[in-house]
Amino acid sequence: MKLSLLVLSLIIFIFDVNVTLTCPLYTSGNVTWLKNDVILQNGNKYVMNHANKTMTINMNPFASESDLGPYKCIFLDSFFSFILKSPPTMLKAPKHLSLTDGNDLHLECFGYSYPPPARVKWSKDGGPEMTSLSDPRAVASLENKVNIGIGRLLISGVATSDQGLYSCTLENSVGGNSSEIMVRINSKYAALWPFIGILVEVVAIIIIIVIVGRKKARSKVDNKEN
C-alpha cells in the first residue's frame, strides 16, 4: 500500500498558547493521530475532535521538550505530517557562581527546541562573542541530547579580570534565546587577610610591650643612679 504525503511546517512558541492541528484529509471517518509514529490517545494532554478532524495539544501546564517534532494524521492510505518547531527555551540554571583565581571556569546552559540548537554563543558583560581567537583560554562547545542543547564554556586559569556577567545564547533555524550567570572571582589570598590582620595586631602589641618594658627598665636604672 502506497501512502500519499503532504508536509506542513509550523513554528510554535509552546509556552504561549495551546496548539490545534487540523487534519486536511478528505474523509468521513475518524483519523488517527501519531507523534513520532506512536499513536496518541484522547485525554487531557491531547484533546481530539473527530467530527472536526482536529487535535488540540495542551501546552500549559503540560508543556515539555517532547511536545516538539513531527505529528501525523492518518486515514486509510493517506497521511498528513505536521512539524512543530520552536526556538530554544532556556531551562533553569544557577544564576551565580564563585571560584578562586587560578582555577578553571566551567559554565553550562540548557535549552530545548526543535530542531535542536545548532549553535552556542558566549559573551561577557554585553561584549562580543567569546572565542578561542579572542581569548586562547576560552573553549565553547555544544552538545545535543534528543531536543535539549547543552552549551558549555571553559576558561582555563581565571583571573579577577574574568569576573562579570556571562551570557549564553542557543540558536537554531527558528531563532535563539539566552540565559545569564554572574561569575565572581575571589583572590587566592583573600582568606589570608584576616590572619595577616591578626598577626599584625599581635606584632604591634608585642612591640608596644617591649618598648614599654624598656622604658620602665631605663627608669629603674636612672632612679638607682640618682
PDB file of N, CA and C in Angstrom, residues 137-217:
ATOM      1  N   ARG A 137      42.318  31.079  26.132  1.00  0.00           N
ATOM      2  CA  ARG A 137      41.940  30.218  27.254  1.00  0.00           C
ATOM      3  C   ARG A 137      40.510  29.716  27.137  1.00  0.00           C
ATOM      4  N   ALA A 138      39.690  30.350  26.284  1.00  0.00           N
ATOM      5  CA  ALA A 138      38.252  30.074  26.219  1.00  0.00           C
ATOM      6  C   ALA A 138      37.946  29.004  25.171  1.00  0.00           C
ATOM      7  N   VAL A 139      37.160  28.006  25.572  1.00  0.00           N
ATOM      8  CA  VAL A 139      36.723  26.948  24.660  1.00  0.00           C
ATOM      9  C   VAL A 139      35.217  26.775  24.822  1.00  0.00           C
ATOM     10  N   ALA A 140      34.451  27.046  23.758  1.00  0.00           N
ATOM     11  CA  ALA A 140      32.998  26.884  23.777  1.00  0.00           C
ATOM     12  C   ALA A 140      32.622  25.616  23.024  1.00  0.00           C
ATOM     13  N   SER A 141      31.589  24.914  23.509  1.00  0.00           N
ATOM     14  CA  SER A 141      31.152  23.683  22.853  1.00  0.00           C
ATOM     15  C   SER A 141      29.643  23.534  23.007  1.00  0.00           C
ATOM     16  N   LEU A 142      29.050  22.692  22.147  1.00  0.00           N
ATOM     17  CA  LEU A 142      27.607  22.443  22.163  1.00  0.00           C
ATOM     18  C   LEU A 142      27.361  20.954  22.039  1.00  0.00           C
ATOM     19  N   GLU A 143      26.511  20.427  22.912  1.00  0.00           N
ATOM     20  CA  GLU A 143      26.119  19.017  22.877  1.00  0.00           C
ATOM     21  C   GLU A 143      24.595  18.939  22.828  1.00  0.00           C
ATOM     22  N   ASN A 144      24.075  18.045  21.968  1.00  0.00           N
ATOM     23  CA  ASN A 144      22.629  17.861  21.863  1.00  0.00           C
ATOM     24  C   ASN A 144      22.238  16.469  22.335  1.00  0.00           C
ATOM     25  N   LYS A 145      21.232  16.432  23.222  1.00  0.00           N
ATOM     26  CA  LYS A 145      20.658  15.177  23.694  1.00  0.00           C
ATOM     27  C   LYS A 145      19.162  15.221  23.420  1.00  0.00           C
ATOM     28  N   VAL A 146      18.716  14.454  22.418  1.00  0.00           N
ATOM     29  CA  VAL A 146      17.341  14.492  21.923  1.00  0.00           C
ATOM     30  C   VAL A 146      17.055  15.929  21.469  1.00  0.00           C
ATOM     31  N   ASN A 147      16.116  16.641  22.112  1.00  0.00           N
ATOM     32  CA  ASN A 147      15.816  18.021  21.723  1.00  0.00           C
ATOM     33  C   ASN A 147      16.442  19.038  22.667  1.00  0.00           C
ATOM     34  N   ILE A 148      17.291  18.614  23.573  1.00  0.00           N
ATOM     35  CA  ILE A 148      17.893  19.505  24.556  1.00  0.00           C
ATOM     36  C   ILE A 148      19.338  19.809  24.165  1.00  0.00           C
ATOM     37  N   GLY A 149      19.660  21.090  24.102  1.00  0.00           N
ATOM     38  CA  GLY A 149      21.024  21.511  23.809  1.00  0.00           C
ATOM     39  C   GLY A 149      21.738  21.935  25.079  1.00  0.00           C
ATOM     40  N   ILE A 150      22.998  21.563  25.200  1.00  0.00           N
ATOM     41  CA  ILE A 150      23.820  21.922  26.355  1.00  0.00           C
ATOM     42  C   ILE A 150      25.005  22.737  25.848  1.00  0.00           C
ATOM     43  N   GLY A 151      25.009  24.022  26.185  1.00  0.00           N
ATOM     44  CA  GLY A 151      26.125  24.884  25.819  1.00  0.00           C
ATOM     45  C   GLY A 151      27.139  24.936  26.946  1.00  0.00           C
ATOM     46  N   ARG A 152      28.405  24.837  26.611  1.00  0.00           N
ATOM     47  CA  ARG A 152      29.464  24.829  27.631  1.00  0.00           C
ATOM     48  C   ARG A 152      30.538  25.859  27.289  1.00  0.00           C
ATOM     49  N   LEU A 153      31.128  26.406  28.359  1.00  0.00           N
ATOM     50  CA  LEU A 153      32.261  27.323  28.203  1.00  0.00           C
ATOM     51  C   LEU A 153      33.314  26.969  29.234  1.00  0.00           C
ATOM     52  N   LEU A 154      34.551  26.801  28.774  1.00  0.00           N
ATOM     53  CA  LEU A 154      35.686  26.524  29.654  1.00  0.00           C
ATOM     54  C   LEU A 154      36.702  27.645  29.494  1.00  0.00           C
ATOM     55  N   ILE A 155      37.075  28.250  30.613  1.00  0.00           N
ATOM     56  CA  ILE A 155      38.157  29.240  30.631  1.00  0.00           C
ATOM     57  C   ILE A 155      39.208  28.744  31.607  1.00  0.00           C
ATOM     58  N   SER A 156      40.398  28.497  31.117  1.00  0.00           N
ATOM     59  CA  SER A 156      41.468  27.940  31.945  1.00  0.00           C
ATOM     60  C   SER A 156      42.168  29.046  32.726  1.00  0.00           C
ATOM     61  N   GLY A 157      42.465  28.760  34.000  1.00  0.00           N
ATOM     62  CA  GLY A 157      43.254  29.661  34.831  1.00  0.00           C
ATOM     63  C   GLY A 157      42.686  31.063  34.930  1.00  0.00           C
ATOM     64  N   VAL A 158      41.497  31.200  35.511  1.00  0.00           N
ATOM     65  CA  VAL A 158      40.845  32.511  35.561  1.00  0.00           C
ATOM     66  C   VAL A 158      41.592  33.486  36.465  1.00  0.00           C
ATOM     67  N   ALA A 159      41.427  34.765  36.168  1.00  0.00           N
ATOM     68  CA  ALA A 159      41.957  35.860  36.986  1.00  0.00           C
ATOM     69  C   ALA A 159      40.789  36.729  37.429  1.00  0.00           C
ATOM     70  N   THR A 160      41.050  37.669  38.315  1.00  0.00           N
ATOM     71  CA  THR A 160      39.980  38.534  38.805  1.00  0.00           C
ATOM     72  C   THR A 160      39.347  39.344  37.671  1.00  0.00           C
ATOM     73  N   SER A 161      40.084  39.573  36.596  1.00  0.00           N
ATOM     74  CA  SER A 161      39.540  40.311  35.448  1.00  0.00           C
ATOM     75  C   SER A 161      38.476  39.512  34.703  1.00  0.00           C
ATOM     76  N   ASP A 162      38.384  38.203  34.960  1.00  0.00           N
ATOM     77  CA  ASP A 162      37.371  37.366  34.317  1.00  0.00           C
ATOM     78  C   ASP A 162      36.024  37.456  35.026  1.00  0.00           C
ATOM     79  N   GLN A 163      35.969  38.176  36.119  1.00  0.00           N
ATOM     80  CA  GLN A 163      34.708  38.337  36.836  1.00  0.00           C
ATOM     81  C   GLN A 163      33.735  39.156  35.995  1.00  0.00           C
ATOM     82  N   GLY A 164      32.441  38.789  36.039  1.00  0.00           N
ATOM     83  CA  GLY A 164      31.455  39.549  35.284  1.00  0.00           C
ATOM     84  C   GLY A 164      30.198  38.754  35.024  1.00  0.00           C
ATOM     85  N   LEU A 165      29.306  39.323  34.195  1.00  0.00           N
ATOM     86  CA  LEU A 165      28.035  38.704  33.838  1.00  0.00           C
ATOM     87  C   LEU A 165      28.194  37.997  32.498  1.00  0.00           C
ATOM     88  N   TYR A 166      28.081  36.674  32.509  1.00  0.00           N
ATOM     89  CA  TYR A 166      28.236  35.861  31.307  1.00  0.00           C
ATOM     90  C   TYR A 166      26.863  35.529  30.722  1.00  0.00           C
ATOM     91  N   SER A 167      26.767  35.595  29.399  1.00  0.00           N
ATOM     92  CA  SER A 167      25.523  35.302  28.696  1.00  0.00           C
ATOM     93  C   SER A 167      25.739  34.145  27.730  1.00  0.00           C
ATOM     94  N   CYS A 168      24.796  33.188  27.757  1.00  0.00           N
ATOM     95  CA  CYS A 168      24.833  32.046  26.837  1.00  0.00           C
ATOM     96  C   CYS A 168      23.623  32.136  25.918  1.00  0.00           C
ATOM     97  N   THR A 169      23.855  32.071  24.615  1.00  0.00           N
ATOM     98  CA  THR A 169      22.774  32.114  23.629  1.00  0.00           C
ATOM     99  C   THR A 169      22.778  30.822  22.819  1.00  0.00           C
ATOM    100  N   LEU A 170      21.632  30.140  22.804  1.00  0.00           N
ATOM    101  CA  LEU A 170      21.449  28.942  21.985  1.00  0.00           C
ATOM    102  C   LEU A 170      20.580  29.308  20.789  1.00  0.00           C
ATOM    103  N   GLU A 171      20.974  28.849  19.596  1.00  0.00           N
ATOM    104  CA  GLU A 171      20.260  29.205  18.375  1.00  0.00           C
ATOM    105  C   GLU A 171      19.961  27.969  17.537  1.00  0.00           C
ATOM    106  N   ASN A 172      18.800  27.993  16.856  1.00  0.00           N
ATOM    107  CA  ASN A 172      18.511  27.017  15.808  1.00  0.00           C
ATOM    108  C   ASN A 172      17.946  27.771  14.609  1.00  0.00           C
ATOM    109  N   SER A 173      17.381  27.065  13.641  1.00  0.00           N
ATOM    110  CA  SER A 173      16.904  27.714  12.418  1.00  0.00           C
ATOM    111  C   SER A 173      15.689  28.596  12.656  1.00  0.00           C
ATOM    112  N   VAL A 174      15.033  28.451  13.806  1.00  0.00           N
ATOM    113  CA  VAL A 174      13.839  29.243  14.118  1.00  0.00           C
ATOM    114  C   VAL A 174      14.204  30.543  14.813  1.00  0.00           C
ATOM    115  N   GLY A 175      15.186  30.500  15.699  1.00  0.00           N
ATOM    116  CA  GLY A 175      15.573  31.690  16.455  1.00  0.00           C
ATOM    117  C   GLY A 175      16.533  31.340  17.569  1.00  0.00           C
ATOM    118  N   GLY A 176      16.601  32.208  18.569  1.00  0.00           N
ATOM    119  CA  GLY A 176      17.525  31.973  19.682  1.00  0.00           C
ATOM    120  C   GLY A 176      17.022  32.594  20.965  1.00  0.00           C
ATOM    121  N   ASN A 177      17.566  32.122  22.073  1.00  0.00           N
ATOM    122  CA  ASN A 177      17.266  32.664  23.397  1.00  0.00           C
ATOM    123  C   ASN A 177      18.515  32.586  24.264  1.00  0.00           C
ATOM    124  N   SER A 178      18.525  33.385  25.343  1.00  0.00           N
ATOM    125  CA  SER A 178      19.727  33.492  26.175  1.00  0.00           C
ATOM    126  C   SER A 178      19.407  33.310  27.646  1.00  0.00           C
ATOM    127  N   SER A 179      20.442  32.960  28.400  1.00  0.00           N
ATOM    128  CA  SER A 179      20.388  32.945  29.861  1.00  0.00           C
ATOM    129  C   SER A 179      21.695  33.539  30.372  1.00  0.00           C
ATOM    130  N   GLU A 180      21.685  34.012  31.625  1.00  0.00           N
ATOM    131  CA  GLU A 180      22.851  34.701  32.182  1.00  0.00           C
ATOM    132  C   GLU A 180      23.267  34.098  33.510  1.00  0.00           C
ATOM    133  N   ILE A 181      24.554  34.263  33.832  1.00  0.00           N
ATOM    134  CA  ILE A 181      25.090  33.833  35.122  1.00  0.00           C
ATOM    135  C   ILE A 181      26.180  34.821  35.554  1.00  0.00           C
ATOM    136  N   MET A 182      26.111  35.249  36.811  1.00  0.00           N
ATOM    137  CA  MET A 182      27.111  36.163  37.357  1.00  0.00           C
ATOM    138  C   MET A 182      28.258  35.360  37.958  1.00  0.00           C
ATOM    139  N   VAL A 183      29.468  35.655  37.521  1.00  0.00           N
ATOM    140  CA  VAL A 183      30.660  34.945  37.991  1.00  0.00           C
ATOM    141  C   VAL A 183      31.503  35.893  38.837  1.00  0.00           C
ATOM    142  N   ARG A 184      31.824  35.455  40.042  1.00  0.00           N
ATOM    143  CA  ARG A 184      32.685  36.238  40.936  1.00  0.00           C
ATOM    144  C   ARG A 184      33.991  35.475  41.152  1.00  0.00           C
ATOM    145  N   ILE A 185      35.109  36.186  40.998  1.00  0.00           N
ATOM    146  CA  ILE A 185      36.431  35.588  41.160  1.00  0.00           C
ATOM    147  C   ILE A 185      37.053  36.125  42.442  1.00  0.00           C
ATOM    148  N   ASN A 186      37.361  35.231  43.363  1.00  0.00           N
ATOM    149  CA  ASN A 186      37.977  35.617  44.634  1.00  0.00           C
ATOM    150  C   ASN A 186      39.486  35.418  44.570  1.00  0.00           C
ATOM    151  N   SER A 187      40.229  36.340  45.190  1.00  0.00           N
ATOM    152  CA  SER A 187      41.678  36.205  45.246  1.00  0.00           C
ATOM    153  C   SER A 187      42.050  35.019  46.126  1.00  0.00           C
ATOM    154  N   LYS A 188      43.062  34.263  45.693  1.00  0.00           N
ATOM    155  CA  LYS A 188      43.502  33.112  46.479  1.00  0.00           C
ATOM    156  C   LYS A 188      44.069  33.528  47.831  1.00  0.00           C
ATOM    157  N   TYR A 189      44.438  34.816  47.928  1.00  0.00           N
ATOM    158  CA  TYR A 189      44.990  35.309  49.192  1.00  0.00           C
ATOM    159  C   TYR A 189      43.925  35.947  50.081  1.00  0.00           C
ATOM    160  N   ALA A 190      42.686  35.982  49.596  1.00  0.00           N
ATOM    161  CA  ALA A 190      41.633  36.659  50.354  1.00  0.00           C
ATOM    162  C   ALA A 190      41.444  36.043  51.733  1.00  0.00           C
ATOM    163  N   ALA A 191      41.548  34.720  51.815  1.00  0.00           N
ATOM    164  CA  ALA A 191      41.334  34.054  53.102  1.00  0.00           C
ATOM    165  C   ALA A 191      42.458  34.335  54.093  1.00  0.00           C
ATOM    166  N   LEU A 192      43.612  34.796  53.579  1.00  0.00           N
ATOM    167  CA  LEU A 192      44.751  35.048  54.471  1.00  0.00           C
ATOM    168  C   LEU A 192      44.690  36.418  55.128  1.00  0.00           C
ATOM    169  N   TRP A 193      43.939  37.354  54.543  1.00  0.00           N
ATOM    170  CA  TRP A 193      43.936  38.714  55.070  1.00  0.00           C
ATOM    171  C   TRP A 193      43.491  38.806  56.525  1.00  0.00           C
ATOM    172  N   PRO A 194      42.450  38.091  56.962  1.00  0.00           N
ATOM    173  CA  PRO A 194      42.091  38.162  58.386  1.00  0.00           C
ATOM    174  C   PRO A 194      43.225  37.706  59.298  1.00  0.00           C
ATOM    175  N   PHE A 195      43.910  36.620  58.889  1.00  0.00           N
ATOM    176  CA  PHE A 195      45.018  36.122  59.709  1.00  0.00           C
ATOM    177  C   PHE A 195      46.190  37.099  59.702  1.00  0.00           C
ATOM    178  N   ILE A 196      46.439  37.708  58.531  1.00  0.00           N
ATOM    179  CA  ILE A 196      47.511  38.702  58.455  1.00  0.00           C
ATOM    180  C   ILE A 196      47.185  39.888  59.351  1.00  0.00           C
ATOM    181  N   GLY A 197      45.908  40.303  59.351  1.00  0.00           N
ATOM    182  CA  GLY A 197      45.495  41.403  60.214  1.00  0.00           C
ATOM    183  C   GLY A 197      45.704  41.089  61.680  1.00  0.00           C
ATOM    184  N   ILE A 198      45.325  39.867  62.078  1.00  0.00           N
ATOM    185  CA  ILE A 198      45.523  39.448  63.472  1.00  0.00           C
ATOM    186  C   ILE A 198      47.008  39.411  63.814  1.00  0.00           C
ATOM    187  N   LEU A 199      47.808  38.872  62.867  1.00  0.00           N
ATOM    188  CA  LEU A 199      49.249  38.780  63.093  1.00  0.00           C
ATOM    189  C   LEU A 199      49.861  40.168  63.263  1.00  0.00           C
ATOM    190  N   VAL A 200      49.437  41.121  62.435  1.00  0.00           N
ATOM    191  CA  VAL A 200      49.949  42.495  62.549  1.00  0.00           C
ATOM    192  C   VAL A 200      49.598  43.082  63.908  1.00  0.00           C
ATOM    193  N   GLU A 201      48.355  42.836  64.357  1.00  0.00           N
ATOM    194  CA  GLU A 201      47.942  43.346  65.666  1.00  0.00           C
ATOM    195  C   GLU A 201      48.785  42.741  66.780  1.00  0.00           C
ATOM    196  N   VAL A 202      49.027  41.427  66.707  1.00  0.00           N
ATOM    197  CA  VAL A 202      49.832  40.754  67.729  1.00  0.00           C
ATOM    198  C   VAL A 202      51.251  41.314  67.750  1.00  0.00           C
ATOM    199  N   VAL A 203      51.841  41.472  66.543  1.00  0.00           N
ATOM    200  CA  VAL A 203      53.199  42.016  66.459  1.00  0.00           C
ATOM    201  C   VAL A 203      53.239  43.430  67.026  1.00  0.00           C
ATOM    202  N   ALA A 204      52.213  44.233  66.713  1.00  0.00           N
ATOM    203  CA  ALA A 204      52.161  45.608  67.225  1.00  0.00           C
ATOM    204  C   ALA A 204      52.084  45.620  68.746  1.00  0.00           C
ATOM    205  N   ILE A 205      51.274  44.721  69.313  1.00  0.00           N
ATOM    206  CA  ILE A 205      51.154  44.642  70.774  1.00  0.00           C
ATOM    207  C   ILE A 205      52.480  44.242  71.407  1.00  0.00           C
ATOM    208  N   ILE A 206      53.158  43.263  70.786  1.00  0.00           N
ATOM    209  CA  ILE A 206      54.452  42.812  71.307  1.00  0.00           C
ATOM    210  C   ILE A 206      55.462  43.955  71.284  1.00  0.00           C
ATOM    211  N   ILE A 207      55.478  44.705  70.166  1.00  0.00           N
ATOM    212  CA  ILE A 207      56.405  45.837  70.057  1.00  0.00           C
ATOM    213  C   ILE A 207      56.120  46.872  71.140  1.00  0.00           C
ATOM    214  N   ILE A 208      54.828  47.149  71.353  1.00  0.00           N
ATOM    215  CA  ILE A 208      54.454  48.117  72.395  1.00  0.00           C
ATOM    216  C   ILE A 208      54.897  47.633  73.773  1.00  0.00           C
ATOM    217  N   ILE A 209      54.676  46.338  74.042  1.00  0.00           N
ATOM    218  CA  ILE A 209      55.079  45.772  75.336  1.00  0.00           C
ATOM    219  C   ILE A 209      56.588  45.879  75.524  1.00  0.00           C
ATOM    220  N   VAL A 210      57.333  45.561  74.459  1.00  0.00           N
ATOM    221  CA  VAL A 210      58.802  45.632  74.536  1.00  0.00           C
ATOM    222  C   VAL A 210      59.251  47.063  74.788  1.00  0.00           C
ATOM    223  N   ILE A 211      58.669  48.013  74.058  1.00  0.00           N
ATOM    224  CA  ILE A 211      59.056  49.423  74.227  1.00  0.00           C
ATOM    225  C   ILE A 211      58.737  49.906  75.635  1.00  0.00           C
ATOM    226  N   VAL A 212      57.520  49.576  76.103  1.00  0.00           N
ATOM    227  CA  VAL A 212      57.130  49.986  77.459  1.00  0.00           C
ATOM    228  C   VAL A 212      58.037  49.343  78.494  1.00  0.00           C
ATOM    229  N   GLY A 213      58.359  48.060  78.275  1.00  0.00           N
ATOM    230  CA  GLY A 213      59.243  47.353  79.205  1.00  0.00           C
ATOM    231  C   GLY A 213      60.618  47.984  79.262  1.00  0.00           C
ATOM    232  N   ARG A 214      61.136  48.373  78.111  1.00  0.00           N
ATOM    233  CA  ARG A 214      62.458  49.007  78.079  1.00  0.00           C
ATOM    234  C   ARG A 214      62.435  50.365  78.772  1.00  0.00           C
ATOM    235  N   LYS A 215      61.351  51.107  78.557  1.00  0.00           N
ATOM    236  CA  LYS A 215      61.245  52.412  79.219  1.00  0.00           C
ATOM    237  C   LYS A 215      61.209  52.258  80.734  1.00  0.00           C
ATOM    238  N   LYS A 216      60.473  51.267  81.214  1.00  0.00           N
ATOM    239  CA  LYS A 216      60.404  51.029  82.657  1.00  0.00           C
ATOM    240  C   LYS A 216      61.767  50.620  83.202  1.00  0.00           C
ATOM    241  N   ALA A 217      62.478  49.770  82.446  1.00  0.00           N
ATOM    242  CA  ALA A 217      63.809  49.326  82.888  1.00  0.00           C
ATOM    243  C   ALA A 217      64.773  50.505  82.968  1.00  0.00           C
TER     244      ALA A 217
END
